Amino acid sequence: MADKPSTPLLAKVVGLAAAAAAAWVASQVVDRSWQAARGHKPPKAEDPGDAGLSEILAAAALTGAVVAVARVFATRGAARFAEHAKSDPDIPDLTD
């Protein structure tokens, strides 16, 4: 079995943080956009409200799509950072 190339620990941490931050920002953008367009926040699972099924599905699909796209861009950026980190002698490789 071929060994995977090692990724510096710093790059992994940055990738995780970037993906989490991107997901949070994307969720906030969807919430505020929904509020501006519909006059209320999108329905959530824990809400006891009387939102219709179509509104629940639309909110879930929109939120999921925006969060997924944001995480892809964050992950790609982190991968570029990892490539840079591998070639930069000033960034320590903590995988050893």
mmCIF file with all atom_site columns, N, CA, C and O in Angstrom, residues 16-46:
data_model
loop_
_atom_site.group_PDB
_atom_site.id
_atom_site.type_symbol
_atom_site.label_atom_id
_atom_site.label_alt_id
_atom_site.label_comp_id
_atom_site.label_asym_id
_atom_site.label_entity_id
_atom_site.label_seq_id
_atom_site.pdbx_PDB_ins_code
_atom_site.Cartn_x
_atom_site.Cartn_y
_atom_site.Cartn_z
_atom_site.occupancy
_atom_site.B_iso_or_equiv
_atom_site.pdbx_formal_charge
_atom_site.auth_seq_id
_atom_site.auth_comp_id
_atom_site.auth_asym_id
_atom_site.auth_atom_id
_atom_site.pdbx_PDB_model_num
ATOM 1   N N  . LEU A 1 16 ? -9.003  22.634 9.215  1.00 0.00 ? 16 LEU A N  1
ATOM 2   C CA . LEU A 1 16 ? -10.166 22.382 10.063 1.00 0.00 ? 16 LEU A CA 1
ATOM 3   C C  . LEU A 1 16 ? -10.809 23.694 10.508 1.00 0.00 ? 16 LEU A C  1
ATOM 4   O O  . LEU A 1 16 ? -12.028 23.859 10.440 1.00 0.00 ? 16 LEU A O  1
ATOM 5   N N  . ALA A 1 17 ? -9.981  24.633 10.931 1.00 0.00 ? 17 ALA A N  1
ATOM 6   C CA . ALA A 1 17 ? -10.499 25.929 11.374 1.00 0.00 ? 17 ALA A CA 1
ATOM 7   C C  . ALA A 1 17 ? -11.148 26.685 10.224 1.00 0.00 ? 17 ALA A C  1
ATOM 8   O O  . ALA A 1 17 ? -12.208 27.302 10.384 1.00 0.00 ? 17 ALA A O  1
ATOM 9   N N  . ALA A 1 18 ? -10.542 26.626 9.049  1.00 0.00 ? 18 ALA A N  1
ATOM 10  C CA . ALA A 1 18 ? -11.094 27.325 7.885  1.00 0.00 ? 18 ALA A CA 1
ATOM 11  C C  . ALA A 1 18 ? -12.439 26.733 7.481  1.00 0.00 ? 18 ALA A C  1
ATOM 12  O O  . ALA A 1 18 ? -13.390 27.471 7.173  1.00 0.00 ? 18 ALA A O  1
ATOM 13  N N  . ALA A 1 19 ? -12.545 25.420 7.488  1.00 0.00 ? 19 ALA A N  1
ATOM 14  C CA . ALA A 1 19 ? -13.809 24.776 7.121  1.00 0.00 ? 19 ALA A CA 1
ATOM 15  C C  . ALA A 1 19 ? -14.909 25.103 8.131  1.00 0.00 ? 19 ALA A C  1
ATOM 16  O O  . ALA A 1 19 ? -16.050 25.388 7.752  1.00 0.00 ? 19 ALA A O  1
ATOM 17  N N  . ALA A 1 20 ? -14.570 25.085 9.416  1.00 0.00 ? 20 ALA A N  1
ATOM 18  C CA . ALA A 1 20 ? -15.558 25.411 10.448 1.00 0.00 ? 20 ALA A CA 1
ATOM 19  C C  . ALA A 1 20 ? -15.990 26.870 10.356 1.00 0.00 ? 20 ALA A C  1
ATOM 20  O O  . ALA A 1 20 ? -17.186 27.183 10.442 1.00 0.00 ? 20 ALA A O  1
ATOM 21  N N  . ALA A 1 21 ? -15.037 27.759 10.159 1.00 0.00 ? 21 ALA A N  1
ATOM 22  C CA . ALA A 1 21 ? -15.372 29.181 10.039 1.00 0.00 ? 21 ALA A CA 1
ATOM 23  C C  . ALA A 1 21 ? -16.204 29.444 8.796  1.00 0.00 ? 21 ALA A C  1
ATOM 24  O O  . ALA A 1 21 ? -17.174 30.218 8.834  1.00 0.00 ? 21 ALA A O  1
ATOM 25  N N  . ALA A 1 22 ? -15.864 28.802 7.695  1.00 0.00 ? 22 ALA A N  1
ATOM 26  C CA . ALA A 1 22 ? -16.618 28.981 6.457  1.00 0.00 ? 22 ALA A CA 1
ATOM 27  C C  . ALA A 1 22 ? -18.052 28.485 6.612  1.00 0.00 ? 22 ALA A C  1
ATOM 28  O O  . ALA A 1 22 ? -19.000 29.121 6.133  1.00 0.00 ? 22 ALA A O  1
ATOM 29  N N  . ALA A 1 23 ? -18.225 27.360 7.285  1.00 0.00 ? 23 ALA A N  1
ATOM 30  C CA . ALA A 1 23 ? -19.571 26.830 7.506  1.00 0.00 ? 23 ALA A CA 1
ATOM 31  C C  . ALA A 1 23 ? -20.392 27.782 8.372  1.00 0.00 ? 23 ALA A C  1
ATOM 32  O O  . ALA A 1 23 ? -21.568 28.026 8.103  1.00 0.00 ? 23 ALA A O  1
ATOM 33  N N  . TRP A 1 24 ? -19.779 28.340 9.408  1.00 0.00 ? 24 TRP A N  1
ATOM 34  C CA . TRP A 1 24 ? -20.493 29.271 10.289 1.00 0.00 ? 24 TRP A CA 1
ATOM 35  C C  . TRP A 1 24 ? -20.877 30.546 9.539  1.00 0.00 ? 24 TRP A C  1
ATOM 36  O O  . TRP A 1 24 ? -22.021 31.004 9.639  1.00 0.00 ? 24 TRP A O  1
ATOM 37  N N  . VAL A 1 25 ? -19.940 31.101 8.788  1.00 0.00 ? 25 VAL A N  1
ATOM 38  C CA . VAL A 1 25 ? -20.219 32.330 8.036  1.00 0.00 ? 25 VAL A CA 1
ATOM 39  C C  . VAL A 1 25 ? -21.317 32.065 7.005  1.00 0.00 ? 25 VAL A C  1
ATOM 40  O O  . VAL A 1 25 ? -22.247 32.874 6.850  1.00 0.00 ? 25 VAL A O  1
ATOM 41  N N  . ALA A 1 26 ? -21.233 30.958 6.302  1.00 0.00 ? 26 ALA A N  1
ATOM 42  C CA . ALA A 1 26 ? -22.249 30.634 5.303  1.00 0.00 ? 26 ALA A CA 1
ATOM 43  C C  . ALA A 1 26 ? -23.628 30.494 5.943  1.00 0.00 ? 26 ALA A C  1
ATOM 44  O O  . ALA A 1 26 ? -24.628 30.976 5.402  1.00 0.00 ? 26 ALA A O  1
ATOM 45  N N  . SER A 1 27 ? -23.684 29.861 7.097  1.00 0.00 ? 27 SER A N  1
ATOM 46  C CA . SER A 1 27 ? -24.955 29.710 7.805  1.00 0.00 ? 27 SER A CA 1
ATOM 47  C C  . SER A 1 27 ? -25.523 31.074 8.214  1.00 0.00 ? 27 SER A C  1
ATOM 48  O O  . SER A 1 27 ? -26.730 31.319 8.092  1.00 0.00 ? 27 SER A O  1
ATOM 49  N N  . GLN A 1 28 ? -24.653 31.972 8.678  1.00 0.00 ? 28 GLN A N  1
ATOM 50  C CA . GLN A 1 28 ? -25.098 33.316 9.061  1.00 0.00 ? 28 GLN A CA 1
ATOM 51  C C  . GLN A 1 28 ? -25.605 34.088 7.852  1.00 0.00 ? 28 GLN A C  1
ATOM 52  O O  . GLN A 1 28 ? -26.610 34.809 7.935  1.00 0.00 ? 28 GLN A O  1
ATOM 53  N N  . VAL A 1 29 ? -24.935 33.948 6.710  1.00 0.00 ? 29 VAL A N  1
ATOM 54  C CA . VAL A 1 29 ? -25.369 34.626 5.481  1.00 0.00 ? 29 VAL A CA 1
ATOM 55  C C  . VAL A 1 29 ? -26.748 34.136 5.067  1.00 0.00 ? 29 VAL A C  1
ATOM 56  O O  . VAL A 1 29 ? -27.627 34.930 4.711  1.00 0.00 ? 29 VAL A O  1
ATOM 57  N N  . VAL A 1 30 ? -26.952 32.827 5.121  1.00 0.00 ? 30 VAL A N  1
ATOM 58  C CA . VAL A 1 30 ? -28.261 32.269 4.766  1.00 0.00 ? 30 VAL A CA 1
ATOM 59  C C  . VAL A 1 30 ? -29.329 32.778 5.739  1.00 0.00 ? 30 VAL A C  1
ATOM 60  O O  . VAL A 1 30 ? -30.409 33.198 5.315  1.00 0.00 ? 30 VAL A O  1
ATOM 61  N N  . ASP A 1 31 ? -29.039 32.758 7.036  1.00 0.00 ? 31 ASP A N  1
ATOM 62  C CA . ASP A 1 31 ? -30.014 33.222 8.026  1.00 0.00 ? 31 ASP A CA 1
ATOM 63  C C  . ASP A 1 31 ? -30.420 34.676 7.772  1.00 0.00 ? 31 ASP A C  1
ATOM 64  O O  . ASP A 1 31 ? -31.601 35.019 7.774  1.00 0.00 ? 31 ASP A O  1
ATOM 65  N N  . ARG A 1 32 ? -29.439 35.538 7.547  1.00 0.00 ? 32 ARG A N  1
ATOM 66  C CA . ARG A 1 32 ? -29.740 36.963 7.349  1.00 0.00 ? 32 ARG A CA 1
ATOM 67  C C  . ARG A 1 32 ? -30.423 37.225 6.015  1.00 0.00 ? 32 ARG A C  1
ATOM 68  O O  . ARG A 1 32 ? -31.306 38.067 5.920  1.00 0.00 ? 32 ARG A O  1
ATOM 69  N N  . SER A 1 33 ? -30.019 36.496 4.990  1.00 0.00 ? 33 SER A N  1
ATOM 70  C CA . SER A 1 33 ? -30.669 36.648 3.684  1.00 0.00 ? 33 SER A CA 1
ATOM 71  C C  . SER A 1 33 ? -32.113 36.177 3.750  1.00 0.00 ? 33 SER A C  1
ATOM 72  O O  . SER A 1 33 ? -33.013 36.817 3.189  1.00 0.00 ? 33 SER A O  1
ATOM 73  N N  . TRP A 1 34 ? -32.326 35.067 4.417  1.00 0.00 ? 34 TRP A N  1
ATOM 74  C CA . TRP A 1 34 ? -33.684 34.532 4.559  1.00 0.00 ? 34 TRP A CA 1
ATOM 75  C C  . TRP A 1 34 ? -34.547 35.528 5.335  1.00 0.00 ? 34 TRP A C  1
ATOM 76  O O  . TRP A 1 34 ? -35.685 35.794 4.970  1.00 0.00 ? 34 TRP A O  1
ATOM 77  N N  . GLN A 1 35 ? -33.978 36.080 6.402  1.00 0.00 ? 35 GLN A N  1
ATOM 78  C CA . GLN A 1 35 ? -34.723 37.048 7.214  1.00 0.00 ? 35 GLN A CA 1
ATOM 79  C C  . GLN A 1 35 ? -35.090 38.275 6.378  1.00 0.00 ? 35 GLN A C  1
ATOM 80  O O  . GLN A 1 35 ? -36.202 38.787 6.476  1.00 0.00 ? 35 GLN A O  1
ATOM 81  N N  . ALA A 1 36 ? -34.157 38.747 5.557  1.00 0.00 ? 36 ALA A N  1
ATOM 82  C CA . ALA A 1 36 ? -34.427 39.920 4.726  1.00 0.00 ? 36 ALA A CA 1
ATOM 83  C C  . ALA A 1 36 ? -35.502 39.629 3.678  1.00 0.00 ? 36 ALA A C  1
ATOM 84  O O  . ALA A 1 36 ? -36.344 40.481 3.398  1.00 0.00 ? 36 ALA A O  1
ATOM 85  N N  . ALA A 1 37 ? -35.477 38.429 3.122  1.00 0.00 ? 37 ALA A N  1
ATOM 86  C CA . ALA A 1 37 ? -36.425 38.079 2.065  1.00 0.00 ? 37 ALA A CA 1
ATOM 87  C C  . ALA A 1 37 ? -37.790 37.656 2.598  1.00 0.00 ? 37 ALA A C  1
ATOM 88  O O  . ALA A 1 37 ? -38.820 37.987 2.005  1.00 0.00 ? 37 ALA A O  1
ATOM 89  N N  . ARG A 1 38 ? -37.817 36.931 3.712  1.00 0.00 ? 38 ARG A N  1
ATOM 90  C CA . ARG A 1 38 ? -39.076 36.344 4.197  1.00 0.00 ? 38 ARG A CA 1
ATOM 91  C C  . ARG A 1 38 ? -39.621 37.008 5.451  1.00 0.00 ? 38 ARG A C  1
ATOM 92  O O  . ARG A 1 38 ? -40.743 36.724 5.854  1.00 0.00 ? 38 ARG A O  1
ATOM 93  N N  . GLY A 1 39 ? -38.804 37.835 6.108  1.00 0.00 ? 39 GLY A N  1
ATOM 94  C CA . GLY A 1 39 ? -39.281 38.512 7.310  1.00 0.00 ? 39 GLY A CA 1
ATOM 95  C C  . GLY A 1 39 ? -39.098 37.725 8.592  1.00 0.00 ? 39 GLY A C  1
ATOM 96  O O  . GLY A 1 39 ? -39.476 38.186 9.663  1.00 0.00 ? 39 GLY A O  1
ATOM 97  N N  . HIS A 1 40 ? -38.530 36.543 8.511  1.00 0.00 ? 40 HIS A N  1
ATOM 98  C CA . HIS A 1 40 ? -38.245 35.727 9.695  1.00 0.00 ? 40 HIS A CA 1
ATOM 99  C C  . HIS A 1 40 ? -37.069 34.818 9.376  1.00 0.00 ? 40 HIS A C  1
ATOM 100 O O  . HIS A 1 40 ? -36.709 34.634 8.229  1.00 0.00 ? 40 HIS A O  1
ATOM 101 N N  . LYS A 1 41 ? -36.459 34.272 10.431 1.00 0.00 ? 41 LYS A N  1
ATOM 102 C CA . LYS A 1 41 ? -35.326 33.373 10.235 1.00 0.00 ? 41 LYS A CA 1
ATOM 103 C C  . LYS A 1 41 ? -35.806 32.059 9.608  1.00 0.00 ? 41 LYS A C  1
ATOM 104 O O  . LYS A 1 41 ? -36.976 31.688 9.763  1.00 0.00 ? 41 LYS A O  1
ATOM 105 N N  . PRO A 1 42 ? -34.902 31.348 8.931  1.00 0.00 ? 42 PRO A N  1
ATOM 106 C CA . PRO A 1 42 ? -35.312 30.064 8.355  1.00 0.00 ? 42 PRO A CA 1
ATOM 107 C C  . PRO A 1 42 ? -35.661 29.062 9.448  1.00 0.00 ? 42 PRO A C  1
ATOM 108 O O  . PRO A 1 42 ? -35.110 29.131 10.543 1.00 0.00 ? 42 PRO A O  1
ATOM 109 N N  . PRO A 1 43 ? -36.579 28.160 9.163  1.00 0.00 ? 43 PRO A N  1
ATOM 110 C CA . PRO A 1 43 ? -36.957 27.174 10.184 1.00 0.00 ? 43 PRO A CA 1
ATOM 111 C C  . PRO A 1 43 ? -35.791 26.237 10.500 1.00 0.00 ? 43 PRO A C  1
ATOM 112 O O  . PRO A 1 43 ? -35.020 25.858 9.630  1.00 0.00 ? 43 PRO A O  1
ATOM 113 N N  . LYS A 1 44 ? -35.659 25.907 11.771 1.00 0.00 ? 44 LYS A N  1
ATOM 114 C CA . LYS A 1 44 ? -34.634 24.974 12.238 1.00 0.00 ? 44 LYS A CA 1
ATOM 115 C C  . LYS A 1 44 ? -35.324 23.759 12.850 1.00 0.00 ? 44 LYS A C  1
ATOM 116 O O  . LYS A 1 44 ? -36.513 23.804 13.194 1.00 0.00 ? 44 LYS A O  1
ATOM 117 N N  . ALA A 1 45 ? -34.583 22.702 13.045 1.00 0.00 ? 45 ALA A N  1
ATOM 118 C CA . ALA A 1 45 ? -35.155 21.468 13.580 1.00 0.00 ? 45 ALA A CA 1
ATOM 119 C C  . ALA A 1 45 ? -35.727 21.662 14.977 1.00 0.00 ? 45 ALA A C  1
ATOM 120 O O  . ALA A 1 45 ? -36.751 21.075 15.329 1.00 0.00 ? 45 ALA A O  1
ATOM 121 N N  . GLU A 1 46 ? -35.081 22.511 15.780 1.00 0.00 ? 46 GLU A N  1
ATOM 122 C CA . GLU A 1 46 ? -35.520 22.679 17.165 1.00 0.00 ? 46 GLU A CA 1
ATOM 123 C C  . GLU A 1 46 ? -36.647 23.700 17.320 1.00 0.00 ? 46 GLU A C  1
ATOM 124 O O  . GLU A 1 46 ? -37.156 23.893 18.422 1.00 0.00 ? 46 GLU A O  1
#
